[in-house]
Amino acid sequence: MERKVIPKASSIVALLLAALTTAQPLLVWSNTSEWRRYQGLSVESLTVQGLDDRLASSLATGLVLAGQDRLIGRNHARFSPESLTADLDRARLFLARRGYPNATVTPRFEPRGEQSIRLKLVVSPGPAVRVTNWTWDGLPTEVPAPQPRPAPGSVFNDAEVKATLASLETTLKARGYAFARVKSSLTHDDSTQVRVDVVAEPGPRYRIDDVLIEGPDADLLELVRDSVPVKKGDVFNPAALQQAEQNLRALDLFRRVRITVQPTSDDPADPRLTIRCELSERSHRTLEAGVGYYSDEELRISGNWYHRNLFAEGRGARVGTRLTQFEQSAEMEVWWPSLWHTRTRGSIGVGAHREEEDAYRLMAARLELLATRQFSPRLNVSTGLVVSHIDVDVLTVTPDLDDPVGLLPTVPTTVTFDGTNDKLYPSRGSALRLKLEATPPGWGAVSEFASAEVQVSRYRALPGESVLAGRVLLGVATTFGETKTLLADKRFYAGGSRSMRGFKRHQLGPTSDDGDPVGGETKVEASLELRMPLHGPVGLALFFDTAQLWTRSEAFRLTDLEFAVGPGLVIRTPVGPLRFDLGIRLGPGDDQPARVLHFAIGHPF
């Protein structure tokens, strides 16, 4: 039997060439004059017959005449012979890529009155092309062959072949073969069997000859070198270069980071590479000022001045202030990178803070020592020590609040993980935020407590560019030692545009004898929201919120939960969405309004 060997510029091209050598045509188009009768009609549905459900659904998804899914209903395509011809070509390519190069596809029409048709594509897949074996040539002895997909005996799949080759190439480069290439060819025993022959061209196994740094000021050179985990004599590894780029970007000192490799010596006995880091510094000084109006805080004024290299070697400073009707603060922070690791930043901050709520007034001055470790671009952990001098005045009649004056040392820890695809408009992925805070026992704190709050958010893309978003938040706090009541500013509060939208800011939960919110030791919040586009930058959100606070943890009961639903108008902007949400409470009424209108910048989660 004659064997055909086809070089693999692309495995799908090879399959198509193989199919063309057989007696059967790939596809048969006929009776195109019939198609003209349906010009301009709406395609009510397009179904694929002759394939298993998974393959048929995947094929239909990529066809123009299948239309587009919307959240409600479907956007139907208008029929034209040109669109059908293009879809039949897409079907041929799709089936050939999945091991059916001899498939035929026949369109069938079912008129539905004078305005629409139903279209069926009847597929006769023909015999499947199966992989008989894989062969490997040119692999270095220390590099094992990967587990091939598709496995021998399985139907050929172009995407799986490409993934296997890419995996092998990545493995070779990780072993020091910086310019490795992997090629393949297909050997056909007959029209239904194919062997995949893989040839690796690893080239020399390189070591690092030197690391050149261009662009930064002299005082930053040592910091940059510490941030690049590559040393002379190391075996080349692209993962180390990726880590170096992430480290340099995390410094927030450079507007441009470019890392390239260049062969220094191709001596077979000792091939070498030079790593070149090209950096462009960003402006070290930044002045930010903002004025905004939000339904929760009404007028907000903020300002920050940064100098990212004030004390040289990447050590910077920030001075900032924030003013609302409830809070006023001023603070100064000094930081230095590479505290004890290239991705660990240390900071010292001092500040003054004033809060005034319906139930209490707080004056505080604080000193904080923090260390922040960036484990990856998505995961950050911060911890340290904060020592505050506080003065609390209780402004309402309640046994749940104290008004201490004195020192309050605390150890705060924050863990943030952002696995979403977009920080402003997430449509996929998940996010987590965990906040822990406690007073160290025996440090003479005027109030001893411990608290934990965790929020998990999840996002899922839906048809028609819609997004289903959900979140759950749990908070628990307790006192210990001689402390009987939790400090007013350490309690949990609920209600507002980023909390339970059926209530105004802080208006959900326990109140004093005067009706003022006093917060609680236990908090539960959950939200489910559907976000969908309407026209241009304007979108619609439909949300369901539930939440409750309990004065004491032992009073926790799910039957106490409050519920709210409502619509939201969302306007997309470059700085984030502008939102107008109308929260409508469900359940019995009280002295709180049944409907609350919120305005905010940014999604609530």
Short mmCIF file of N, CA and C in Angstrom, two decimals, residues 74-220:
data_model
loop_
_atom_site.label_atom_id
_atom_site.label_comp_id
_atom_site.label_asym_id
_atom_site.label_seq_id
_atom_site.Cartn_x
_atom_site.Cartn_y
_atom_site.Cartn_z
N ARG A 74 -33.17 35.46 20.82
CA ARG A 74 -32.04 35.24 19.93
C ARG A 74 -32.08 36.26 18.80
N ASN A 75 -30.93 36.71 18.37
CA ASN A 75 -30.82 37.62 17.24
C ASN A 75 -30.72 36.77 15.97
N HIS A 76 -31.79 36.69 15.21
CA HIS A 76 -31.84 35.81 14.04
C HIS A 76 -31.12 36.44 12.85
N ALA A 77 -30.39 35.60 12.12
CA ALA A 77 -29.68 36.05 10.93
C ALA A 77 -30.63 36.11 9.74
N ARG A 78 -30.27 36.93 8.75
CA ARG A 78 -31.00 37.00 7.49
C ARG A 78 -30.30 36.11 6.47
N PHE A 79 -31.09 35.29 5.77
CA PHE A 79 -30.50 34.32 4.85
C PHE A 79 -30.02 34.98 3.57
N SER A 80 -28.86 34.50 3.11
CA SER A 80 -28.37 34.84 1.77
C SER A 80 -27.56 33.66 1.27
N PRO A 81 -27.56 33.41 -0.06
CA PRO A 81 -26.76 32.30 -0.58
C PRO A 81 -25.28 32.45 -0.23
N GLU A 82 -24.79 33.69 -0.22
CA GLU A 82 -23.38 33.90 0.11
C GLU A 82 -23.08 33.47 1.54
N SER A 83 -23.99 33.80 2.47
CA SER A 83 -23.79 33.40 3.86
C SER A 83 -23.82 31.88 4.01
N LEU A 84 -24.72 31.21 3.28
CA LEU A 84 -24.78 29.76 3.36
C LEU A 84 -23.51 29.13 2.80
N THR A 85 -23.03 29.67 1.67
CA THR A 85 -21.79 29.13 1.09
C THR A 85 -20.64 29.27 2.09
N ALA A 86 -20.54 30.43 2.73
CA ALA A 86 -19.47 30.64 3.71
C ALA A 86 -19.62 29.70 4.89
N ASP A 87 -20.85 29.47 5.33
CA ASP A 87 -21.06 28.57 6.46
C ASP A 87 -20.74 27.12 6.10
N LEU A 88 -21.03 26.73 4.88
CA LEU A 88 -20.69 25.38 4.46
C LEU A 88 -19.17 25.20 4.39
N ASP A 89 -18.47 26.24 3.96
CA ASP A 89 -17.00 26.18 3.98
C ASP A 89 -16.48 26.08 5.41
N ARG A 90 -17.11 26.84 6.33
CA ARG A 90 -16.70 26.75 7.74
C ARG A 90 -16.95 25.35 8.28
N ALA A 91 -18.08 24.76 7.89
CA ALA A 91 -18.39 23.41 8.35
C ALA A 91 -17.36 22.41 7.84
N ARG A 92 -16.94 22.57 6.58
CA ARG A 92 -15.92 21.68 6.03
C ARG A 92 -14.63 21.79 6.82
N LEU A 93 -14.20 23.00 7.09
CA LEU A 93 -12.96 23.20 7.84
C LEU A 93 -13.07 22.65 9.25
N PHE A 94 -14.22 22.91 9.88
CA PHE A 94 -14.46 22.43 11.24
C PHE A 94 -14.36 20.91 11.31
N LEU A 95 -15.01 20.22 10.38
CA LEU A 95 -15.03 18.76 10.41
C LEU A 95 -13.67 18.17 10.06
N ALA A 96 -12.95 18.81 9.12
CA ALA A 96 -11.62 18.32 8.78
C ALA A 96 -10.68 18.45 9.97
N ARG A 97 -10.78 19.55 10.70
CA ARG A 97 -9.94 19.75 11.88
C ARG A 97 -10.20 18.69 12.94
N ARG A 98 -11.35 18.11 12.92
CA ARG A 98 -11.72 17.11 13.93
C ARG A 98 -11.73 15.69 13.39
N GLY A 99 -11.03 15.48 12.29
CA GLY A 99 -10.81 14.12 11.82
C GLY A 99 -11.81 13.59 10.83
N TYR A 100 -12.61 14.47 10.21
CA TYR A 100 -13.59 14.02 9.21
C TYR A 100 -13.40 14.81 7.92
N PRO A 101 -12.29 14.60 7.21
CA PRO A 101 -12.02 15.38 5.99
C PRO A 101 -12.90 14.99 4.81
N ASN A 102 -13.56 13.85 4.86
CA ASN A 102 -14.40 13.41 3.74
C ASN A 102 -15.88 13.67 3.97
N ALA A 103 -16.20 14.49 4.96
CA ALA A 103 -17.60 14.75 5.28
C ALA A 103 -18.30 15.52 4.16
N THR A 104 -19.58 15.22 4.01
CA THR A 104 -20.43 16.03 3.12
C THR A 104 -21.51 16.67 3.96
N VAL A 105 -21.89 17.89 3.58
CA VAL A 105 -22.90 18.66 4.31
C VAL A 105 -23.95 19.12 3.32
N THR A 106 -25.19 18.76 3.59
CA THR A 106 -26.29 19.09 2.68
C THR A 106 -27.28 20.00 3.40
N PRO A 107 -27.54 21.21 2.86
CA PRO A 107 -28.52 22.08 3.50
C PRO A 107 -29.94 21.69 3.10
N ARG A 108 -30.83 21.78 4.07
CA ARG A 108 -32.26 21.53 3.81
C ARG A 108 -33.06 22.67 4.42
N PHE A 109 -34.10 23.09 3.68
CA PHE A 109 -34.87 24.26 4.08
C PHE A 109 -36.28 23.84 4.46
N GLU A 110 -36.80 24.51 5.48
CA GLU A 110 -38.18 24.32 5.90
C GLU A 110 -38.83 25.70 6.03
N PRO A 111 -39.58 26.14 5.00
CA PRO A 111 -40.21 27.46 5.07
C PRO A 111 -41.18 27.55 6.25
N ARG A 112 -41.18 28.73 6.89
CA ARG A 112 -42.08 29.02 8.02
C ARG A 112 -42.87 30.27 7.68
N GLY A 113 -43.88 30.09 6.83
CA GLY A 113 -44.64 31.24 6.36
C GLY A 113 -43.84 32.01 5.32
N GLU A 114 -44.11 33.31 5.22
CA GLU A 114 -43.47 34.13 4.19
C GLU A 114 -42.27 34.90 4.71
N GLN A 115 -42.01 34.83 6.02
CA GLN A 115 -40.97 35.68 6.59
C GLN A 115 -39.75 34.93 7.12
N SER A 116 -39.86 33.63 7.31
CA SER A 116 -38.75 32.94 7.95
C SER A 116 -38.64 31.51 7.44
N ILE A 117 -37.46 30.91 7.73
CA ILE A 117 -37.21 29.52 7.38
C ILE A 117 -36.48 28.86 8.53
N ARG A 118 -36.56 27.54 8.54
CA ARG A 118 -35.71 26.74 9.39
C ARG A 118 -34.69 26.05 8.49
N LEU A 119 -33.42 26.07 8.95
CA LEU A 119 -32.34 25.52 8.13
C LEU A 119 -31.72 24.34 8.87
N LYS A 120 -31.58 23.23 8.14
CA LYS A 120 -30.92 22.05 8.69
C LYS A 120 -29.70 21.74 7.84
N LEU A 121 -28.60 21.46 8.52
CA LEU A 121 -27.40 20.99 7.83
C LEU A 121 -27.25 19.51 8.15
N VAL A 122 -27.44 18.68 7.15
CA VAL A 122 -27.36 17.24 7.32
C VAL A 122 -25.94 16.80 6.98
N VAL A 123 -25.26 16.27 7.98
CA VAL A 123 -23.84 15.91 7.83
C VAL A 123 -23.72 14.41 7.66
N SER A 124 -23.01 14.02 6.60
CA SER A 124 -22.56 12.63 6.47
C SER A 124 -21.06 12.65 6.72
N PRO A 125 -20.63 12.35 7.93
CA PRO A 125 -19.22 12.58 8.28
C PRO A 125 -18.25 11.69 7.53
N GLY A 126 -18.69 10.55 7.06
CA GLY A 126 -17.77 9.63 6.42
C GLY A 126 -16.85 8.98 7.44
N PRO A 127 -15.92 8.20 6.97
CA PRO A 127 -15.03 7.50 7.91
C PRO A 127 -14.11 8.49 8.62
N ALA A 128 -13.92 8.27 9.91
CA ALA A 128 -13.04 9.12 10.71
C ALA A 128 -11.59 8.76 10.45
N VAL A 129 -10.75 9.79 10.49
CA VAL A 129 -9.30 9.58 10.41
C VAL A 129 -8.78 9.43 11.84
N ARG A 130 -8.14 8.27 12.11
CA ARG A 130 -7.64 7.99 13.46
C ARG A 130 -6.12 8.00 13.48
N VAL A 131 -5.61 8.37 14.64
CA VAL A 131 -4.16 8.39 14.84
C VAL A 131 -3.71 6.98 15.20
N THR A 132 -2.79 6.43 14.39
CA THR A 132 -2.29 5.08 14.69
C THR A 132 -1.13 5.12 15.68
N ASN A 133 -0.29 6.17 15.59
CA ASN A 133 0.88 6.22 16.46
C ASN A 133 1.52 7.60 16.38
N TRP A 134 2.38 7.88 17.36
CA TRP A 134 3.22 9.08 17.35
C TRP A 134 4.68 8.63 17.34
N THR A 135 5.51 9.32 16.59
CA THR A 135 6.95 9.07 16.66
C THR A 135 7.66 10.37 17.05
N TRP A 136 8.79 10.22 17.76
CA TRP A 136 9.52 11.38 18.28
C TRP A 136 10.97 11.27 17.82
N ASP A 137 11.48 12.35 17.29
CA ASP A 137 12.86 12.36 16.81
C ASP A 137 13.52 13.68 17.22
N GLY A 138 14.79 13.61 17.62
CA GLY A 138 15.54 14.82 17.93
C GLY A 138 15.45 15.28 19.36
N LEU A 139 14.75 14.55 20.21
CA LEU A 139 14.63 14.97 21.61
C LEU A 139 15.93 14.74 22.36
N PRO A 140 16.39 15.71 23.16
CA PRO A 140 17.55 15.46 24.02
C PRO A 140 17.23 14.33 25.00
N THR A 141 18.25 13.65 25.45
CA THR A 141 18.04 12.48 26.30
C THR A 141 17.36 12.83 27.62
N GLU A 142 17.58 14.05 28.13
CA GLU A 142 16.99 14.42 29.43
C GLU A 142 15.56 14.94 29.32
N VAL A 143 15.03 15.04 28.09
CA VAL A 143 13.67 15.56 27.89
C VAL A 143 12.77 14.41 27.47
N PRO A 144 11.81 14.01 28.30
CA PRO A 144 10.91 12.92 27.92
C PRO A 144 9.85 13.39 26.93
N ALA A 145 9.36 12.48 26.15
CA ALA A 145 8.26 12.81 25.23
C ALA A 145 7.00 13.06 26.02
N PRO A 146 6.20 14.05 25.64
CA PRO A 146 4.96 14.33 26.37
C PRO A 146 3.91 13.28 26.10
N GLN A 147 2.89 13.27 26.94
CA GLN A 147 1.75 12.39 26.71
C GLN A 147 0.98 12.91 25.51
N PRO A 148 0.94 12.18 24.40
CA PRO A 148 0.34 12.76 23.19
C PRO A 148 -1.18 12.78 23.23
N ARG A 149 -1.72 13.82 22.65
CA ARG A 149 -3.15 13.91 22.43
C ARG A 149 -3.35 14.43 21.01
N PRO A 150 -4.22 13.76 20.22
CA PRO A 150 -5.02 12.58 20.57
C PRO A 150 -4.15 11.33 20.72
N ALA A 151 -4.57 10.49 21.65
CA ALA A 151 -3.84 9.24 21.91
C ALA A 151 -4.00 8.29 20.72
N PRO A 152 -3.06 7.37 20.54
CA PRO A 152 -3.21 6.37 19.46
C PRO A 152 -4.55 5.66 19.56
N GLY A 153 -5.21 5.54 18.42
CA GLY A 153 -6.53 4.93 18.36
C GLY A 153 -7.65 5.93 18.39
N SER A 154 -7.35 7.19 18.76
CA SER A 154 -8.37 8.23 18.84
C SER A 154 -8.53 8.94 17.50
N VAL A 155 -9.67 9.61 17.34
CA VAL A 155 -9.92 10.39 16.13
C VAL A 155 -8.99 11.60 16.10
N PHE A 156 -8.43 11.87 14.94
CA PHE A 156 -7.52 13.00 14.79
C PHE A 156 -8.21 14.30 15.20
N ASN A 157 -7.45 15.17 15.89
CA ASN A 157 -7.97 16.48 16.29
C ASN A 157 -6.83 17.48 16.15
N ASP A 158 -6.99 18.43 15.26
CA ASP A 158 -5.93 19.38 14.95
C ASP A 158 -5.52 20.20 16.17
N ALA A 159 -6.49 20.67 16.96
CA ALA A 159 -6.18 21.50 18.12
C ALA A 159 -5.38 20.73 19.16
N GLU A 160 -5.69 19.46 19.35
CA GLU A 160 -4.95 18.65 20.32
C GLU A 160 -3.52 18.40 19.86
N VAL A 161 -3.33 18.20 18.56
CA VAL A 161 -1.97 18.02 18.03
C VAL A 161 -1.15 19.28 18.29
N LYS A 162 -1.71 20.44 17.98
CA LYS A 162 -1.00 21.69 18.19
C LYS A 162 -0.66 21.89 19.67
N ALA A 163 -1.59 21.54 20.55
CA ALA A 163 -1.34 21.70 21.99
C ALA A 163 -0.20 20.79 22.45
N THR A 164 -0.12 19.57 21.90
CA THR A 164 0.97 18.66 22.26
C THR A 164 2.31 19.21 21.81
N LEU A 165 2.35 19.74 20.60
CA LEU A 165 3.60 20.31 20.10
C LEU A 165 4.01 21.54 20.91
N ALA A 166 3.04 22.38 21.26
CA ALA A 166 3.35 23.58 22.05
C ALA A 166 3.87 23.20 23.43
N SER A 167 3.30 22.14 24.02
CA SER A 167 3.75 21.69 25.34
C SER A 167 5.20 21.20 25.27
N LEU A 168 5.54 20.48 24.22
CA LEU A 168 6.90 19.99 24.07
C LEU A 168 7.88 21.15 23.88
N GLU A 169 7.50 22.13 23.07
CA GLU A 169 8.37 23.28 22.85
C GLU A 169 8.60 24.05 24.15
N THR A 170 7.55 24.21 24.95
CA THR A 170 7.69 24.89 26.24
C THR A 170 8.63 24.13 27.16
N THR A 171 8.52 22.80 27.17
CA THR A 171 9.40 21.98 28.01
C THR A 171 10.85 22.14 27.59
N LEU A 172 11.11 22.14 26.30
CA LEU A 172 12.48 22.29 25.81
C LEU A 172 13.06 23.64 26.22
N LYS A 173 12.29 24.70 26.08
CA LYS A 173 12.80 26.03 26.45
C LYS A 173 13.05 26.13 27.95
N ALA A 174 12.19 25.48 28.75
CA ALA A 174 12.38 25.50 30.20
C ALA A 174 13.64 24.74 30.61
N ARG A 175 14.14 23.84 29.74
CA ARG A 175 15.38 23.09 30.04
C ARG A 175 16.61 23.81 29.51
N GLY A 176 16.46 25.01 28.97
CA GLY A 176 17.60 25.78 28.51
C GLY A 176 17.75 25.88 27.01
N TYR A 177 16.91 25.19 26.25
CA TYR A 177 17.00 25.24 24.79
C TYR A 177 16.19 26.45 24.32
N ALA A 178 16.83 27.61 24.37
CA ALA A 178 16.12 28.89 24.24
C ALA A 178 15.41 29.06 22.91
N PHE A 179 15.97 28.50 21.85
CA PHE A 179 15.40 28.71 20.52
C PHE A 179 14.88 27.40 19.92
N ALA A 180 14.41 26.52 20.77
CA ALA A 180 13.90 25.22 20.32
C ALA A 180 12.69 25.40 19.41
N ARG A 181 12.59 24.52 18.45
CA ARG A 181 11.44 24.48 17.54
C ARG A 181 10.99 23.03 17.42
N VAL A 182 9.70 22.86 17.22
CA VAL A 182 9.12 21.52 17.06
C VAL A 182 8.29 21.51 15.79
N LYS A 183 8.56 20.55 14.94
CA LYS A 183 7.82 20.39 13.68
C LYS A 183 7.19 19.01 13.64
N SER A 184 6.24 18.84 12.72
CA SER A 184 5.62 17.53 12.58
C SER A 184 5.21 17.29 11.14
N SER A 185 4.97 16.06 10.83
CA SER A 185 4.41 15.66 9.54
C SER A 185 3.43 14.53 9.78
N LEU A 186 2.57 14.32 8.81
CA LEU A 186 1.56 13.27 8.91
C LEU A 186 1.83 12.22 7.85
N THR A 187 1.85 10.99 8.25
CA THR A 187 2.03 9.88 7.31
C THR A 187 0.72 9.10 7.24
N HIS A 188 0.13 9.03 6.04
CA HIS A 188 -1.16 8.38 5.85
C HIS A 188 -0.96 6.97 5.29
N ASP A 189 -1.37 5.96 6.06
CA ASP A 189 -1.36 4.59 5.53
C ASP A 189 -2.51 4.40 4.55
N ASP A 190 -3.63 5.00 4.85
CA ASP A 190 -4.77 5.03 3.94
C ASP A 190 -5.61 6.24 4.32
N SER A 191 -6.82 6.33 3.80
CA SER A 191 -7.63 7.52 4.01
C SER A 191 -8.20 7.60 5.42
N THR A 192 -8.03 6.56 6.23
CA THR A 192 -8.62 6.59 7.57
C THR A 192 -7.59 6.45 8.68
N GLN A 193 -6.31 6.40 8.35
CA GLN A 193 -5.29 6.24 9.38
C GLN A 193 -4.13 7.21 9.12
N VAL A 194 -3.64 7.78 10.20
CA VAL A 194 -2.56 8.74 10.08
C VAL A 194 -1.59 8.56 11.24
N ARG A 195 -0.31 8.69 10.95
CA ARG A 195 0.71 8.68 12.00
C ARG A 195 1.29 10.08 12.12
N VAL A 196 1.47 10.53 13.35
CA VAL A 196 2.02 11.86 13.60
C VAL A 196 3.50 11.70 13.91
N ASP A 197 4.35 12.25 13.06
CA ASP A 197 5.79 12.20 13.23
C ASP A 197 6.28 13.56 13.72
N VAL A 198 6.87 13.59 14.89
CA VAL A 198 7.33 14.84 15.50
C VAL A 198 8.85 14.90 15.46
N VAL A 199 9.36 16.04 15.00
CA VAL A 199 10.79 16.26 14.93
C VAL A 199 11.12 17.49 15.77
N ALA A 200 11.95 17.32 16.79
CA ALA A 200 12.38 18.43 17.63
C ALA A 200 13.72 18.95 17.13
N GLU A 201 13.82 20.28 17.09
CA GLU A 201 15.07 20.95 16.76
C GLU A 201 15.47 21.80 17.96
N PRO A 202 16.06 21.19 18.99
CA PRO A 202 16.31 21.93 20.24
C PRO A 202 17.37 23.00 20.11
N GLY A 203 18.36 22.80 19.26
CA GLY A 203 19.46 23.75 19.20
C GLY A 203 20.33 23.66 20.44
N PRO A 204 21.22 24.63 20.67
CA PRO A 204 22.11 24.58 21.83
C PRO A 204 21.35 24.79 23.15
N ARG A 205 21.90 24.24 24.21
CA ARG A 205 21.37 24.45 25.57
C ARG A 205 22.18 25.60 26.19
N TYR A 206 21.52 26.72 26.37
CA TYR A 206 22.23 27.95 26.71
C TYR A 206 22.33 28.16 28.22
N ARG A 207 23.41 28.84 28.59
CA ARG A 207 23.56 29.42 29.93
C ARG A 207 23.65 30.94 29.80
N ILE A 208 23.40 31.61 30.92
CA ILE A 208 23.40 33.06 30.92
C ILE A 208 24.84 33.56 30.99
N ASP A 209 25.20 34.43 30.05
CA ASP A 209 26.54 35.02 30.04
C ASP A 209 26.56 36.33 30.82
N ASP A 210 25.49 37.15 30.68
CA ASP A 210 25.46 38.43 31.38
C ASP A 210 24.03 38.96 31.38
N VAL A 211 23.76 39.87 32.32
CA VAL A 211 22.47 40.56 32.40
C VAL A 211 22.75 42.05 32.26
N LEU A 212 22.30 42.65 31.16
CA LEU A 212 22.52 44.07 30.89
C LEU A 212 21.26 44.85 31.25
N ILE A 213 21.44 45.94 31.97
CA ILE A 213 20.32 46.78 32.40
C ILE A 213 20.51 48.16 31.80
N GLU A 214 19.51 48.62 31.06
CA GLU A 214 19.59 49.91 30.38
C GLU A 214 18.40 50.78 30.77
N GLY A 215 18.66 52.05 31.05
CA GLY A 215 17.58 53.01 31.26
C GLY A 215 17.46 53.62 32.63
N PRO A 216 17.52 52.84 33.75
CA PRO A 216 17.25 53.46 35.05
C PRO A 216 18.42 54.29 35.56
N ASP A 217 18.13 55.20 36.49
CA ASP A 217 19.17 55.97 37.15
C ASP A 217 20.08 55.04 37.95
N ALA A 218 21.26 55.54 38.25
CA ALA A 218 22.27 54.71 38.91
C ALA A 218 21.80 54.21 40.27
N ASP A 219 21.01 55.02 41.00
CA ASP A 219 20.59 54.60 42.34
C ASP A 219 19.60 53.45 42.31
N LEU A 220 19.02 53.17 41.13
CA LEU A 220 18.04 52.09 41.02
C LEU A 220 18.65 50.79 40.49
#
